[in-house]
Amino acid sequence: MGILSFFVQVLICLTALIYFPCLPVRGETRAANLDISIQDELSQRIFIRKDKVDIFLDVKILAPQQQKEPAALLILPSSEGQFAQEARALGFNVALIELDHIPKNFWSLAVHEAGLKLKSLTKARILLGFIEAQFSQSYVQNAEIFDGVLAREIDLEPLRAFSTPIIHFWGEDAYWRSEPWRVVSRDRKNIRQFFISGETVSSLLASCRRDQSPSGMMVAQKALLIMLYAWVRGETPPASRAPGPRDLILAKDVIWPDIGVRPKLPGDDRFVPRIDHDGNTHSGLLLPNHILPIATTLSFSINQQGSEGSCPARSVMPFSPDKATREKSHDPRQSLVERYGSRTYFVATMRVVAEKLVKEKLLLRQDAESYVRAAKDAPF
């Protein structure tokens, strides 16, 4: 009777395994023997138990389009779908994890479980993480499991104790939001920091792209990802490109060029990057279209009501094509012809500028070519 009872218990446990774990494991990955290399996309559910509470973390794994042996794995929050596709095209395994669909007190454990189990599933030797503000604490608490971290607008102070390579970056909207992110520079051997001049994080949002230049922030983000990957593999990264004290000024002291708009300045004592006589910033990392501008880029709302909505605003005020047009409109900024002479010279100079950034490992070659192509359509 004892033997029969034992077999009955085993049968019940095996049946229950379909729905619930019988052992107090911290996590398990369903279908962990699947080979992602034969599939473009793979949906996974990672089981996690904490304090006798069970949840499932939904994960989407994207196989690299250009296979690197072995491919590195990049862990992203599900909101970074556009970046996931770009990273996949660059040869990375990418895992999108749905942290916002599980209780907040599970986030840290979920990042830990997802990182380790998905690294094993994809057979990746290098595990990279992407940190943005909403989930930053969850990643910070698990920094030791990552070989490298790409971070956007986070507080670096909690990462002081780690030696993990970290590349940290932000855009102009960090300074101009109604509640700005307070930029604090931390100089450490394992940290590089990049202010992406003239670009905004909001340009990465689908609802904000209608008046943006072609994906400038994404161009920078891709280059920084490749830089991080090379750093983890032993290559010394470029020096930081962040505004120093001389590059910043109190917002209330900024003098704007008379170009027909006068933005509403914030009333607090925030520091913002200095601008030139065109109204453009020139600190941090400048992409080709900001080194050779054809417009003033305003990375804040020109609406006098200061309404931001879902998109911290950015507007573009083009330069006049020639001197006659400029004088007719009373524009104090030099026209394109006055600046560059001709489209031929502009395109040739754009090529030189883009190539220099490629050599400095601050721009990918395919993106350098896209800036040159765009220069050929400049409105001279």
Coordinates of C-alpha atoms in Angstrom, one line a residue:
M1 CA 0.0 0.0 0.0
G2 CA 3.0 2.3 0.8
I3 CA 4.5 1.7 -2.7
L4 CA 1.1 2.4 -4.4
S5 CA 0.7 5.6 -2.4
F6 CA 4.2 6.7 -3.4
F7 CA 3.4 6.2 -7.1
V8 CA 0.1 8.0 -6.8
Q9 CA 1.9 11.0 -5.3
V10 CA 4.5 11.0 -8.1
L11 CA 1.6 10.9 -10.7
I12 CA -0.1 13.9 -9.1
C13 CA 3.2 15.8 -9.0
L14 CA 3.9 15.1 -12.7
T15 CA 0.4 16.3 -13.6
A16 CA 0.8 19.4 -11.5
L17 CA 4.1 20.2 -13.3
I18 CA 2.1 21.3 -16.3
Y19 CA 0.7 24.2 -14.3
F20 CA 2.8 24.7 -11.1
P21 CA 6.4 23.8 -10.0
C22 CA 6.8 21.1 -7.4
L23 CA 10.2 22.3 -6.3
P24 CA 11.1 25.7 -4.9
V25 CA 13.3 26.8 -7.8
R26 CA 13.9 30.5 -8.4
G27 CA 13.2 30.4 -12.1
E28 CA 12.8 28.2 -15.1
T29 CA 12.7 28.8 -18.8
R30 CA 10.1 26.9 -20.8
A31 CA 11.2 25.3 -24.1
A32 CA 14.9 26.0 -23.1
N33 CA 16.1 23.4 -25.6
L34 CA 14.9 25.4 -28.6
D35 CA 17.5 26.5 -31.1
I36 CA 17.0 30.2 -31.8
S37 CA 19.4 30.1 -34.7
I38 CA 16.8 28.5 -36.9
Q39 CA 14.1 31.0 -36.1
D40 CA 13.9 34.8 -36.6
E41 CA 11.8 35.3 -33.5
L42 CA 11.1 33.2 -30.5
S43 CA 8.6 33.9 -27.8
Q44 CA 9.5 32.6 -24.3
R45 CA 8.0 32.6 -20.8
I46 CA 10.3 32.6 -17.9
F47 CA 8.8 31.2 -14.7
I48 CA 9.9 33.1 -11.5
R49 CA 9.0 32.4 -7.9
K50 CA 9.5 34.9 -5.1
D51 CA 8.2 34.7 -1.5
K52 CA 5.9 31.8 -2.6
V53 CA 4.4 34.0 -5.4
D54 CA 4.7 32.7 -9.0
I55 CA 4.8 34.8 -12.1
F56 CA 5.7 34.5 -15.8
L57 CA 7.9 36.9 -17.6
D58 CA 7.2 37.2 -21.3
V59 CA 10.2 37.5 -23.5
K60 CA 10.7 37.9 -27.3
I61 CA 14.1 36.8 -28.6
L62 CA 15.3 38.1 -32.0
A63 CA 18.0 36.2 -33.9
P64 CA 20.8 38.3 -35.4
Q65 CA 20.5 39.1 -39.1
Q66 CA 24.3 39.0 -39.5
Q67 CA 25.5 36.1 -37.5
K68 CA 28.5 36.7 -35.3
E69 CA 30.1 33.6 -33.7
P70 CA 29.2 33.6 -31.0
A71 CA 26.7 36.5 -31.1
A72 CA 26.4 38.7 -28.1
L73 CA 23.0 39.0 -26.3
L74 CA 21.5 42.4 -25.7
I75 CA 18.7 42.6 -23.1
L76 CA 16.2 45.4 -23.7
P77 CA 12.9 46.5 -22.1
S78 CA 10.0 45.8 -24.5
S79 CA 9.6 49.6 -25.1
E80 CA 12.8 49.6 -27.1
G81 CA 11.4 47.7 -30.1
Q82 CA 13.0 50.0 -32.7
F83 CA 16.4 49.7 -31.1
A84 CA 16.0 45.9 -31.0
Q85 CA 15.6 45.7 -34.8
E86 CA 18.6 48.0 -35.3
A87 CA 20.7 45.9 -32.9
R88 CA 19.6 42.7 -34.6
A89 CA 20.7 44.1 -38.0
L90 CA 24.1 44.8 -36.5
G91 CA 24.5 41.1 -35.6
F92 CA 23.3 40.9 -32.0
N93 CA 20.9 38.5 -30.4
V94 CA 18.2 40.6 -28.7
A95 CA 15.8 39.8 -26.0
L96 CA 12.9 42.1 -25.3
I97 CA 11.5 41.6 -21.7
E98 CA 8.1 42.8 -20.6
L99 CA 8.9 44.1 -17.1
D100 CA 6.0 46.5 -17.1
H101 CA 3.6 43.6 -17.2
I102 CA 4.8 42.1 -13.9
P103 CA 4.7 43.4 -10.3
K104 CA 7.4 46.0 -9.6
N105 CA 8.8 44.0 -6.7
F106 CA 9.7 41.2 -9.2
W107 CA 11.6 43.4 -11.6
S108 CA 15.1 42.9 -10.2
L109 CA 14.7 39.2 -10.0
A110 CA 13.2 39.1 -13.5
V111 CA 16.2 40.9 -14.9
H112 CA 18.6 38.4 -13.2
E113 CA 16.7 35.4 -14.3
A114 CA 16.2 36.7 -17.9
G115 CA 19.8 37.6 -18.2
L116 CA 21.3 34.3 -17.1
K117 CA 18.8 32.0 -18.7
L118 CA 18.6 33.8 -22.0
K119 CA 22.4 33.9 -22.2
S120 CA 22.4 30.1 -21.9
L121 CA 19.6 29.7 -24.4
T122 CA 21.3 31.8 -27.1
K123 CA 24.7 30.4 -26.3
A124 CA 26.0 33.9 -26.1
R125 CA 29.4 34.6 -24.4
I126 CA 28.8 38.3 -23.9
L127 CA 25.7 39.7 -22.1
L128 CA 24.9 43.4 -22.6
G129 CA 22.2 45.3 -20.8
F130 CA 20.4 48.5 -21.7
I131 CA 19.3 50.7 -18.8
E132 CA 16.7 53.6 -19.0
A133 CA 15.1 55.5 -16.2
Q134 CA 12.0 53.5 -15.6
F135 CA 13.7 50.2 -14.9
S136 CA 17.2 51.6 -13.9
Q137 CA 17.1 50.3 -10.3
S138 CA 16.3 46.7 -11.4
Y139 CA 19.3 46.7 -13.7
V140 CA 21.6 48.4 -11.3
Q141 CA 21.0 45.7 -8.7
N142 CA 22.1 43.1 -11.3
A143 CA 25.0 45.0 -12.9
E144 CA 27.4 42.2 -12.0
I145 CA 25.7 39.7 -14.4
F146 CA 26.3 42.0 -17.4
D147 CA 29.6 42.2 -19.3
G148 CA 28.7 45.7 -20.4
V149 CA 25.9 48.2 -19.9
L150 CA 24.5 50.9 -22.2
A151 CA 22.6 53.5 -20.2
R152 CA 20.4 56.4 -21.0
E153 CA 19.7 59.2 -18.5
I154 CA 20.2 57.4 -15.3
D155 CA 21.9 58.2 -11.9
L156 CA 25.3 56.6 -12.1
E157 CA 26.0 56.9 -8.4
P158 CA 24.6 53.3 -7.5
L159 CA 27.0 51.9 -10.1
R160 CA 30.2 53.3 -8.5
A161 CA 31.1 49.9 -6.9
F162 CA 31.0 48.0 -10.2
S163 CA 33.8 47.6 -12.8
T164 CA 31.5 46.7 -15.6
P165 CA 32.1 48.9 -18.7
I166 CA 29.3 51.5 -18.9
I167 CA 28.4 53.9 -21.7
H168 CA 26.0 56.6 -20.6
F169 CA 24.3 59.0 -23.0
W170 CA 21.6 61.7 -23.1
G171 CA 20.0 64.2 -25.5
E172 CA 19.1 67.9 -25.4
D173 CA 15.6 67.3 -24.0
A174 CA 17.3 66.1 -20.8
Y175 CA 18.0 69.8 -20.1
W176 CA 14.8 71.4 -21.3
R177 CA 11.9 69.2 -20.0
S178 CA 9.5 70.8 -17.5
E179 CA 11.2 68.5 -15.0
P180 CA 14.7 68.2 -16.3
W181 CA 17.0 65.2 -15.6
R182 CA 19.9 66.6 -13.6
V183 CA 23.0 65.7 -15.4
V184 CA 25.8 64.7 -13.1
S185 CA 29.2 63.7 -14.6
R186 CA 31.0 60.8 -13.0
D187 CA 34.6 60.3 -14.3
R188 CA 35.7 56.7 -13.8
K189 CA 37.8 54.3 -15.8
N190 CA 34.9 52.1 -16.6
I191 CA 32.5 54.9 -17.6
R192 CA 32.2 56.9 -20.8
Q193 CA 29.6 59.6 -21.1
F194 CA 28.1 61.2 -24.3
F195 CA 25.8 64.2 -24.7
I196 CA 24.3 63.8 -28.2
S197 CA 24.2 67.5 -29.2
G198 CA 21.1 68.7 -31.1
E199 CA 19.2 65.3 -30.7
T200 CA 16.5 64.3 -28.4
V201 CA 15.5 61.0 -26.8
S202 CA 11.9 61.9 -27.7
S203 CA 12.9 61.5 -31.4
L204 CA 13.0 57.7 -30.7
L205 CA 9.2 57.7 -30.1
A206 CA 7.0 56.9 -33.1
S207 CA 4.6 59.7 -32.1
C208 CA 7.5 62.3 -32.1
R209 CA 9.2 61.7 -35.4
R210 CA 7.1 63.7 -37.8
D211 CA 9.3 66.8 -37.5
Q212 CA 12.6 65.2 -36.6
S213 CA 15.8 64.9 -38.7
P214 CA 16.5 61.3 -39.7
S215 CA 16.9 59.2 -36.5
G216 CA 19.9 61.1 -35.2
M217 CA 19.6 59.8 -31.7
M218 CA 19.3 56.2 -33.0
V219 CA 22.4 56.7 -35.2
A220 CA 24.3 57.7 -32.0
Q221 CA 22.8 54.9 -30.0
K222 CA 23.9 52.2 -32.5
A223 CA 27.4 53.5 -32.6
L224 CA 27.6 53.5 -28.8
L225 CA 26.4 49.9 -28.8
I226 CA 29.1 48.8 -31.1
M227 CA 31.6 50.8 -29.0
L228 CA 30.4 49.0 -25.9
Y229 CA 30.7 45.6 -27.6
A230 CA 34.3 46.4 -28.7
W231 CA 35.2 47.7 -25.2
V232 CA 34.0 44.4 -23.6
R233 CA 36.2 42.6 -26.0
G234 CA 39.2 44.6 -24.9
E235 CA 39.3 47.6 -27.2
T236 CA 39.9 51.0 -25.6
P237 CA 36.8 53.2 -26.2
P238 CA 36.9 56.9 -27.3
A239 CA 37.0 59.5 -24.6
S240 CA 33.8 60.9 -23.2
R241 CA 32.0 63.7 -25.0
A242 CA 30.1 65.5 -22.3
P243 CA 29.6 69.3 -21.6
G244 CA 32.1 70.7 -19.1
P245 CA 31.4 73.6 -16.8
R246 CA 32.4 76.1 -19.5
D247 CA 29.9 74.6 -21.9
L248 CA 26.9 75.2 -19.6
I249 CA 25.0 78.3 -18.7
L250 CA 22.0 79.2 -16.6
A251 CA 18.9 78.9 -18.8
K252 CA 17.7 82.4 -17.9
D253 CA 21.0 83.8 -19.2
V254 CA 20.7 82.2 -22.7
I255 CA 20.6 84.8 -25.4
W256 CA 18.5 83.6 -28.4
P257 CA 19.1 84.8 -32.0
D258 CA 16.3 86.8 -33.5
I259 CA 14.9 84.2 -35.8
G260 CA 11.2 84.8 -35.4
V261 CA 10.6 82.6 -32.3
R262 CA 11.4 83.3 -28.7
P263 CA 10.9 80.2 -26.5
K264 CA 9.5 80.4 -23.1
L265 CA 12.5 80.0 -20.7
P266 CA 12.1 77.9 -17.5
G267 CA 11.9 79.8 -14.3
D268 CA 14.2 77.6 -12.3
D269 CA 18.0 77.8 -12.0
R270 CA 18.8 74.9 -14.3
F271 CA 22.0 74.8 -16.4
V272 CA 21.7 74.1 -20.1
P273 CA 24.3 73.8 -22.9
R274 CA 25.5 77.1 -24.4
I275 CA 24.3 78.0 -27.9
D276 CA 26.0 79.8 -30.8
H277 CA 24.8 82.7 -32.8
D278 CA 22.6 80.4 -34.8
G279 CA 20.9 78.9 -31.7
N280 CA 22.7 75.5 -31.9
T281 CA 24.7 73.8 -29.3
H282 CA 28.3 72.8 -29.9
S283 CA 29.3 70.6 -26.9
G284 CA 29.3 66.9 -26.5
L285 CA 29.1 64.5 -29.5
L286 CA 28.1 66.3 -32.7
L287 CA 26.8 64.2 -35.6
P288 CA 27.6 65.3 -39.2
N289 CA 24.4 67.3 -39.6
H290 CA 25.2 69.3 -36.5
I291 CA 28.8 69.9 -37.4
L292 CA 27.6 71.2 -40.8
P293 CA 24.1 72.5 -39.9
I294 CA 21.5 73.6 -42.5
A295 CA 19.1 74.8 -39.8
T296 CA 18.7 75.8 -36.1
T297 CA 17.6 72.9 -34.0
L298 CA 15.4 73.9 -31.1
S299 CA 15.2 71.0 -28.6
F300 CA 12.4 72.4 -26.6
S301 CA 8.9 73.7 -27.1
I302 CA 8.4 77.0 -29.0
N303 CA 4.8 77.0 -27.8
Q304 CA 4.5 79.9 -25.4
Q305 CA 2.1 77.8 -23.3
G306 CA 5.0 75.4 -22.8
S307 CA 2.8 72.3 -23.5
E308 CA 4.9 69.2 -24.0
G309 CA 2.2 66.5 -24.3
S310 CA 3.7 63.1 -24.9
C311 CA 6.7 64.5 -26.8
P312 CA 9.3 66.8 -25.3
A313 CA 9.3 69.0 -28.4
R314 CA 11.9 69.8 -31.0
S315 CA 11.6 72.2 -33.9
V316 CA 13.8 72.9 -36.9
M317 CA 14.2 76.4 -38.3
P318 CA 16.0 76.1 -41.7
F319 CA 18.6 78.5 -42.9
S320 CA 17.8 80.6 -46.0
P321 CA 19.1 79.2 -49.3
D322 CA 20.9 82.4 -50.3
K323 CA 21.7 85.9 -49.2
A324 CA 18.8 87.6 -51.0
T325 CA 16.2 85.3 -49.4
R326 CA 17.8 85.8 -46.0
E327 CA 17.8 89.6 -46.3
K328 CA 14.2 89.6 -47.5
S329 CA 13.1 87.6 -44.4
H330 CA 15.4 89.6 -42.1
D331 CA 17.1 86.4 -40.9
P332 CA 20.4 87.2 -39.0
R333 CA 21.8 83.7 -39.7
Q334 CA 24.0 83.2 -42.7
S335 CA 22.4 81.4 -45.7
L336 CA 23.5 78.1 -47.0
V337 CA 25.4 79.7 -50.0
E338 CA 27.1 82.2 -47.6
R339 CA 28.2 79.3 -45.4
Y340 CA 29.2 76.6 -47.8
G341 CA 29.3 78.2 -51.3
S342 CA 27.8 75.3 -53.2
R343 CA 26.1 72.0 -52.7
T344 CA 29.2 70.3 -54.2
Y345 CA 31.4 71.7 -51.5
F346 CA 28.8 70.9 -48.9
V347 CA 28.6 67.3 -49.9
A348 CA 32.4 66.9 -50.1
T349 CA 32.8 68.5 -46.7
M350 CA 30.1 66.3 -45.2
R351 CA 31.9 63.2 -46.5
V352 CA 35.1 64.4 -44.7
V353 CA 33.3 65.1 -41.5
A354 CA 31.4 61.8 -41.5
E355 CA 34.6 59.8 -42.3
K356 CA 36.4 61.4 -39.3
L357 CA 33.6 60.3 -37.0
V358 CA 33.8 56.8 -38.3
K359 CA 37.6 56.7 -37.7
E360 CA 36.9 58.0 -34.2
K361 CA 34.4 55.1 -33.7
L362 CA 31.6 57.6 -33.0
L363 CA 29.6 56.8 -36.2
L364 CA 28.9 53.6 -38.1
R365 CA 30.0 53.6 -41.8
Q366 CA 26.5 52.8 -43.1
D367 CA 25.2 55.8 -41.2
A368 CA 28.0 58.0 -42.5
E369 CA 26.9 57.3 -46.0
S370 CA 23.3 58.2 -45.2
Y371 CA 24.4 61.7 -44.1
V372 CA 26.3 62.1 -47.3
R373 CA 23.3 61.1 -49.3
A374 CA 21.1 63.5 -47.4
A375 CA 23.6 66.3 -48.1
K376 CA 23.0 65.8 -51.8
D377 CA 19.5 66.9 -51.3
A378 CA 20.3 70.1 -49.2
P379 CA 18.1 73.0 -50.3
F380 CA 20.7 75.2 -52.0

